[in-house]
Coordinates of C-alpha atoms in Angstrom, one line a residue:
X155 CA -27.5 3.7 -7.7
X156 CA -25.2 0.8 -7.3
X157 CA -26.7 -1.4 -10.0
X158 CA -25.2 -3.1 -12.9
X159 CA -25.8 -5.7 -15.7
X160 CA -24.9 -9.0 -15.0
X161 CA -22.5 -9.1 -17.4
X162 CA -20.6 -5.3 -16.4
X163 CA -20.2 -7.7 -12.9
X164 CA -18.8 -10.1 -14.6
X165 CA -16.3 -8.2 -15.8
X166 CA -15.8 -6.0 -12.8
X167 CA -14.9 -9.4 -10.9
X168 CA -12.7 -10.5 -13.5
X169 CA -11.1 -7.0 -13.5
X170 CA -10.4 -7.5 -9.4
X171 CA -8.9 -11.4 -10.0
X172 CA -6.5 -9.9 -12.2
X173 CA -6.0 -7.0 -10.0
X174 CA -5.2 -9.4 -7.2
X175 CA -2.9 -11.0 -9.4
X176 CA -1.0 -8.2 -10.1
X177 CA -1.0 -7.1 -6.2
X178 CA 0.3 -10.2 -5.1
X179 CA 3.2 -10.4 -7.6
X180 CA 4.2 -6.5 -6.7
X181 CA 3.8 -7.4 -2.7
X182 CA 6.5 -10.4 -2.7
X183 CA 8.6 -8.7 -5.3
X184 CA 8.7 -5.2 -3.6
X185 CA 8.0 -5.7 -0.1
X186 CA 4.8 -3.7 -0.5
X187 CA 1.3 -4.9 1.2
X188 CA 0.4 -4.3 -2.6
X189 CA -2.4 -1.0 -1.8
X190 CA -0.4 0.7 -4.2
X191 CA -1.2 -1.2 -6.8
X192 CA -5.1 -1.6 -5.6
X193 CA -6.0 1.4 -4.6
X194 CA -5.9 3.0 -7.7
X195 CA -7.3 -0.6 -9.2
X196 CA -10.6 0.1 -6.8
X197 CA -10.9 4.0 -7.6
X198 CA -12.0 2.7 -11.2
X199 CA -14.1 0.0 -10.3
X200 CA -15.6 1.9 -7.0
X201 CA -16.1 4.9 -9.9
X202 CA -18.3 2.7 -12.3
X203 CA -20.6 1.3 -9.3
X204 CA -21.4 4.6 -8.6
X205 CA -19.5 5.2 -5.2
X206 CA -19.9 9.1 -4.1
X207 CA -16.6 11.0 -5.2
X208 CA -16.4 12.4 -1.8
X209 CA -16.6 8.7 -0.3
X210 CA -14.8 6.7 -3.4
X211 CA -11.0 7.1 -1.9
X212 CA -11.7 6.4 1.4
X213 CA -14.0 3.3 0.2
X214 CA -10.6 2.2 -1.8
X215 CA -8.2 2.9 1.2
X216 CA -10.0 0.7 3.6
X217 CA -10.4 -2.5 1.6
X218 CA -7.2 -1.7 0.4
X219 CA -6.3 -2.4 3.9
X220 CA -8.2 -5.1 4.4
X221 CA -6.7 -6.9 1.3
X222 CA -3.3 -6.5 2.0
X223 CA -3.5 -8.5 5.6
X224 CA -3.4 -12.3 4.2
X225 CA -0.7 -10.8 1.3
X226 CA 1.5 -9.1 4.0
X227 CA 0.9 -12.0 5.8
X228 CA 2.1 -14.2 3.1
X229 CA 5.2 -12.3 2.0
X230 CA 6.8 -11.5 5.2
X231 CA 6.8 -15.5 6.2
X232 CA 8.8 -16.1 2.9
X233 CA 10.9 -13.1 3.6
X234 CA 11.7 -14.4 7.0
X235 CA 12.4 -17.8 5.7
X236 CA 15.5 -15.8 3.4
X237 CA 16.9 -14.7 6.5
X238 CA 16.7 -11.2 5.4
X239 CA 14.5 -9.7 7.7
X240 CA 15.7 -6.9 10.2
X241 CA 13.8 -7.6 13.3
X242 CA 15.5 -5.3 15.9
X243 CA 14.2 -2.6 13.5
X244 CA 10.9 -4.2 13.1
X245 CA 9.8 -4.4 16.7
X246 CA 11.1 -0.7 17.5
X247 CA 8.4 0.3 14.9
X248 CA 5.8 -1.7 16.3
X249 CA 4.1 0.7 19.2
X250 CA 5.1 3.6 17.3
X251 CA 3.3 2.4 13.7
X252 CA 0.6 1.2 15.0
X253 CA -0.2 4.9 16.8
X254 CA 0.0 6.2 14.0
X255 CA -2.2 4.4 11.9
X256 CA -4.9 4.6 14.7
X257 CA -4.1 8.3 14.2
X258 CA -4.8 7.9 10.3
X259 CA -7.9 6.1 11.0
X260 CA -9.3 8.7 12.5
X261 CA -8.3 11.8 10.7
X262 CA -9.9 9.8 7.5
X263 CA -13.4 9.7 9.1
X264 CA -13.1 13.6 8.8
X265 CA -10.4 14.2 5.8
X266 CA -12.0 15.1 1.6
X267 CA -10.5 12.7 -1.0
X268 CA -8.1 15.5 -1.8
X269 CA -6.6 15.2 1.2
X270 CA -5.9 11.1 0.5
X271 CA -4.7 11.9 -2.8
X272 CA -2.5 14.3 -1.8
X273 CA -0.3 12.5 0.6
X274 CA -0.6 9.2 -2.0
X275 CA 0.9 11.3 -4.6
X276 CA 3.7 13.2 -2.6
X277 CA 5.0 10.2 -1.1
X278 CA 5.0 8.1 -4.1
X279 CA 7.1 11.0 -6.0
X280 CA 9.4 11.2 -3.7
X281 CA 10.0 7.2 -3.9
X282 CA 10.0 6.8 -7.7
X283 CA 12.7 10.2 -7.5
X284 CA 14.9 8.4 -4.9
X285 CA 14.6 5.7 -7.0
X286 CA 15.0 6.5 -10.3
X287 CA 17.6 9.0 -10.1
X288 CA 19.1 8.5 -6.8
X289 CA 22.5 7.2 -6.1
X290 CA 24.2 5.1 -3.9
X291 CA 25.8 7.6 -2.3
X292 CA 23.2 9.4 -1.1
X293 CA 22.6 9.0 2.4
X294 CA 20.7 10.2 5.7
X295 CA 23.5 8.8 7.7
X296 CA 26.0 5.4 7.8
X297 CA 24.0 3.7 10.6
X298 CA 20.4 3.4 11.3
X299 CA 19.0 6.0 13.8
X300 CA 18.6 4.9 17.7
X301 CA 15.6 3.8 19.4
X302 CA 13.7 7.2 19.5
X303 CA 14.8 8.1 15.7
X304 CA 13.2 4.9 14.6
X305 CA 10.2 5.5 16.9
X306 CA 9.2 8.6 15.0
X307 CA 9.9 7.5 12.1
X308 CA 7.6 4.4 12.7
X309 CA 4.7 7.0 13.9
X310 CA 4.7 9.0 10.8
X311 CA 5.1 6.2 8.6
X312 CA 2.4 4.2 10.0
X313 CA -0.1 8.0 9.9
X314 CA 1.0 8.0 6.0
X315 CA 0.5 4.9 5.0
X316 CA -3.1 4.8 6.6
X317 CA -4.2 7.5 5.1
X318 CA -2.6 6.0 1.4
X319 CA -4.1 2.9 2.2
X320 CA -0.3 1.2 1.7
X321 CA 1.3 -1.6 4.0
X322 CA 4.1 1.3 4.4
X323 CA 6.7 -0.8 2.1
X324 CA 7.2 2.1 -0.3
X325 CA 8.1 4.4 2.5
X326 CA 10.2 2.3 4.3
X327 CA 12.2 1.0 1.8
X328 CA 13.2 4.7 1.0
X329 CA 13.9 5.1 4.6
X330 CA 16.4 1.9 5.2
X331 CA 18.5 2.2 1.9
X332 CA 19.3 5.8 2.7
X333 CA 20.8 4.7 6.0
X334 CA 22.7 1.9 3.6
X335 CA 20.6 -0.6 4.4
X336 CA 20.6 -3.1 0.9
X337 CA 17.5 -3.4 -1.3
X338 CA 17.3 -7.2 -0.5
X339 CA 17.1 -6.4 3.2
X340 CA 14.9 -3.2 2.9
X341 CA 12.7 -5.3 1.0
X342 CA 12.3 -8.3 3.0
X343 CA 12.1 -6.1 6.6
X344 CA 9.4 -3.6 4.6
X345 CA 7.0 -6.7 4.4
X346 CA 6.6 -7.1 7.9
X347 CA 5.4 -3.7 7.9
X348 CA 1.8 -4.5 6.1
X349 CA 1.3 -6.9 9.3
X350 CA 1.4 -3.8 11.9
X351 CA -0.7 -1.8 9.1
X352 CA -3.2 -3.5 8.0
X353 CA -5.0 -5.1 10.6
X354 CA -5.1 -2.2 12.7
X355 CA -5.6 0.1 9.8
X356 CA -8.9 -2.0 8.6
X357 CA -10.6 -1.6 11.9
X358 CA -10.0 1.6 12.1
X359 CA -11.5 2.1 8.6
X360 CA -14.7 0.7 9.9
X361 CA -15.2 2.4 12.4
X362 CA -14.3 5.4 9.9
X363 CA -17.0 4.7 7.9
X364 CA -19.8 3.4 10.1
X365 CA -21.9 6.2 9.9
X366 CA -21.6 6.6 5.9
X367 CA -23.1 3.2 5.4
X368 CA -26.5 4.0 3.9
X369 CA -24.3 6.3 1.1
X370 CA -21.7 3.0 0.3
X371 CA -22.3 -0.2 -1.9
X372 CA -24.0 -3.1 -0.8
X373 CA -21.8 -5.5 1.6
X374 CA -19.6 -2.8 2.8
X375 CA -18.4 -2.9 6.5
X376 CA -17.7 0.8 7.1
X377 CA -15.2 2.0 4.6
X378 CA -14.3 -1.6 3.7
X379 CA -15.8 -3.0 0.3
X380 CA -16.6 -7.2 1.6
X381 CA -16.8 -7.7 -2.4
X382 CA -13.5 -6.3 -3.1
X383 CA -11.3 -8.2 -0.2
X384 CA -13.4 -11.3 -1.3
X385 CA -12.2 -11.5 -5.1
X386 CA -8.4 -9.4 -4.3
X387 CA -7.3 -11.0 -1.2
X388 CA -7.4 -14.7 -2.0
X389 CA -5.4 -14.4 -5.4
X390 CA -3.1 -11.6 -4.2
X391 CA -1.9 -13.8 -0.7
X392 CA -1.5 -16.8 -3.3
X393 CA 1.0 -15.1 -5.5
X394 CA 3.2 -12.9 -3.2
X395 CA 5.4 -15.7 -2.5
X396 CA 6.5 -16.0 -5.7
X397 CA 7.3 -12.4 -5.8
X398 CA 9.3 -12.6 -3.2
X399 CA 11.5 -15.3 -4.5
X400 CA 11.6 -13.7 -7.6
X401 CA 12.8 -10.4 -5.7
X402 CA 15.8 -12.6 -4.0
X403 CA 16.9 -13.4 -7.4
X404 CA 16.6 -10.0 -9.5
X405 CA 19.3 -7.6 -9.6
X406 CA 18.8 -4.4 -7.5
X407 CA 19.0 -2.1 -10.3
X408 CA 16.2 -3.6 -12.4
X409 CA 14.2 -3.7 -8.8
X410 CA 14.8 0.1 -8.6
X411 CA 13.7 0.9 -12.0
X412 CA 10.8 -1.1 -12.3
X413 CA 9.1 0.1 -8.9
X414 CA 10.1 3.8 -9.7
X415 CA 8.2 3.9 -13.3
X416 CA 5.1 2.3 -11.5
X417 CA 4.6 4.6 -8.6
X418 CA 5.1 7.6 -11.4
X419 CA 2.5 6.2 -13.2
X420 CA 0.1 6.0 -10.4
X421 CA 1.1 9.4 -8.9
X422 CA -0.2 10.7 -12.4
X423 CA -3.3 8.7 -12.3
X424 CA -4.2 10.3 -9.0
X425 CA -3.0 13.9 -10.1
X426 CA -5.2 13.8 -12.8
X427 CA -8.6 12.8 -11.5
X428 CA -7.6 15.5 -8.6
X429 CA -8.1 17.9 -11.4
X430 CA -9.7 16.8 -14.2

C-alpha cells in the first residue's frame, strides 16, 4: 500500500527539504511554528504514499506538530534577542494554551478530516481578511484584555491551533494587533506560542493515533510521520532565524500583504479537496 519507486522517494524527500525550507523562512518571518505552510505540504505527499483519506489530515497535523518544535524553538530565541517579545502576555497563556491543546488532542482521536479542514480554513480566512482589507483602526479595544480575558483567549487558541496543526501564530497575531499591539511585537510574542503548542500538541497526537498504527505508513509514532519531522524539521529550525531578522527589517504593510495572499491560497487548497 505504502510503496514507491526508488526514484518517486527521491523526489518526495526532495519535495520535504524544500518544504522545510520554505517553513522555516515563513516561521521567523511571520511568527508562525510554520504548520501552515506544511500541513498542506504533507496532505500531497501523505496523498501519494497512499495514506487513508479518513486518516491523511490528522497524519499531516501531528508531524506538523512535531516539526514545528525545533522551528518555534529557533524563532522565538531570535525574537527574544530583538527585545520584542511580550512576556507578561506570554505566561498568562501558558496554563490556559496548553489545556487547550490537550483538549484538541483528544477531540482529534475522534474528529473526520472535515472536521480539521474546517476549522483550518475558517481561521485562516478570517486572518488573510483582517489582513488584507483591515485597517488600522479597527479594534477590539485600546488595551489588551485582563488576566481572565487572556486566559480564554489562550484556551481556545491553543484547542484551534491543535486541531490545524499550527503553532497558533496566525491566530494570535490577529488577536494582539486588534488590541493595537504592533506587527513587529505581535510577531515576535506569536513565536513563543509554537513552544506551548507543539510539544504538548505532538504527544497528544500520539497518543491520538496509537491505535490507527497498523492503517499509517511505516515509521509513524501515532499520528506523527518519523520520516516527515526527519527531512522538515532540521532545514526548517535552520532557516527561521533568518526570517525573523528579515521580519525586523520589512515594512509592516508588505508583512500584511504577503501573509494574507498565502493563507487565501491555502484556505482554497483545503476547500477544494473538501469537495472535489
Amino acid at each position: 500500500m505504502f510503496g514507491l519507486p526508488l526514484a518517486d522517494l527521491i523526489w518526495l524527500a526532495l519535495a520535504l527539504l524544500g518544504a522545510g525550507i520554505v517553513t522555516g523562512l515563513l516561521a521567523g518571518l511571520f511568527g508562525v511554528g510554520g504548520g501552515i505552510v506544511i500541513v498542506p505540504v504533507l496532505y500531497q505527499v501523505f496523498g501519494l504514499l497512499g495514506v487513508p483519506e479518513s486518516l491523511r489530515m490528522h497524519l499531516c497535523v501531528g508531524t506538523s506538530l512535531a516539526i514545528i518544535i525545533p522551528t518555534s524553538i529557533s524563532s522565538f530565541r531570535t525574537h527574544l534577542s530583538k527585545g520584542k517579545v511580550l512576556m507578561d502576555v506570554l505566561k498568562a497563556w501558558t496554563v490556559p494554551v496548553i489545556a487547550g491543546v490537550a483538549l484538541g488532542s483528544m477531540i482529534a482521536a475522534y474528529a473526520s478530516a472535515t472536521v480539521l479542514k474546517s476549522v483550518f480554513v475558517v481561521v485562516a480566512l478570517m486572518n488573510a481578511t483582517k489582513l488584507l482589507f483591515g485597517r488600522d483602526s479597527w479594534r477590539f479595544g485600546e488595551q489588551l484584555p485582563g488576566k481572565a480575558g487572556l486566559g480564554a483567549f489562550g484556551f481556545t487558541l491553543g484547542l484551534a491551533s491543535s486541531l490545524m496543526g499550527i503553532g497558533g501564530g496566525v491566530i494570535a497575531n490577529m488577536f494582539l494587533t486588534m488590541f493595537g499591539v504592533s506587527m513587529h511585537s505581535a510577531v515576535a510574542t506569536s513565536s513563543g506560542l509554537g513552544v506551548l503548542i507543539s510539544i504538548p500538541g505532538f504527544l497528544g497526537y500520539i497518543a491520538a493515533g496509537w491505535s490507527q498504527m497498523a492503517a499509517l505508513p511505516p515509521f509513524s509514532l501515532g499520528f506523527v510521520s518519523l520520516l516527515g519531522f526527519v527531512l522538515v524539521a532540521p532545514t526548517s529550525t535552520l532557516l527561521a532565524p533568518y526570517g525573523a531578522r528579515l521580519a525586523h527589517s520589512t515594512p509592516k504593510r508588505r508583512l500584511e500583504i504577503a501573509f494574507g495572499i498565502f493563507l487565501i491560497i491555502t484556505a482554497l487548497r483545503f476547500l477544494w479537496s473538501m469537495f472535489s
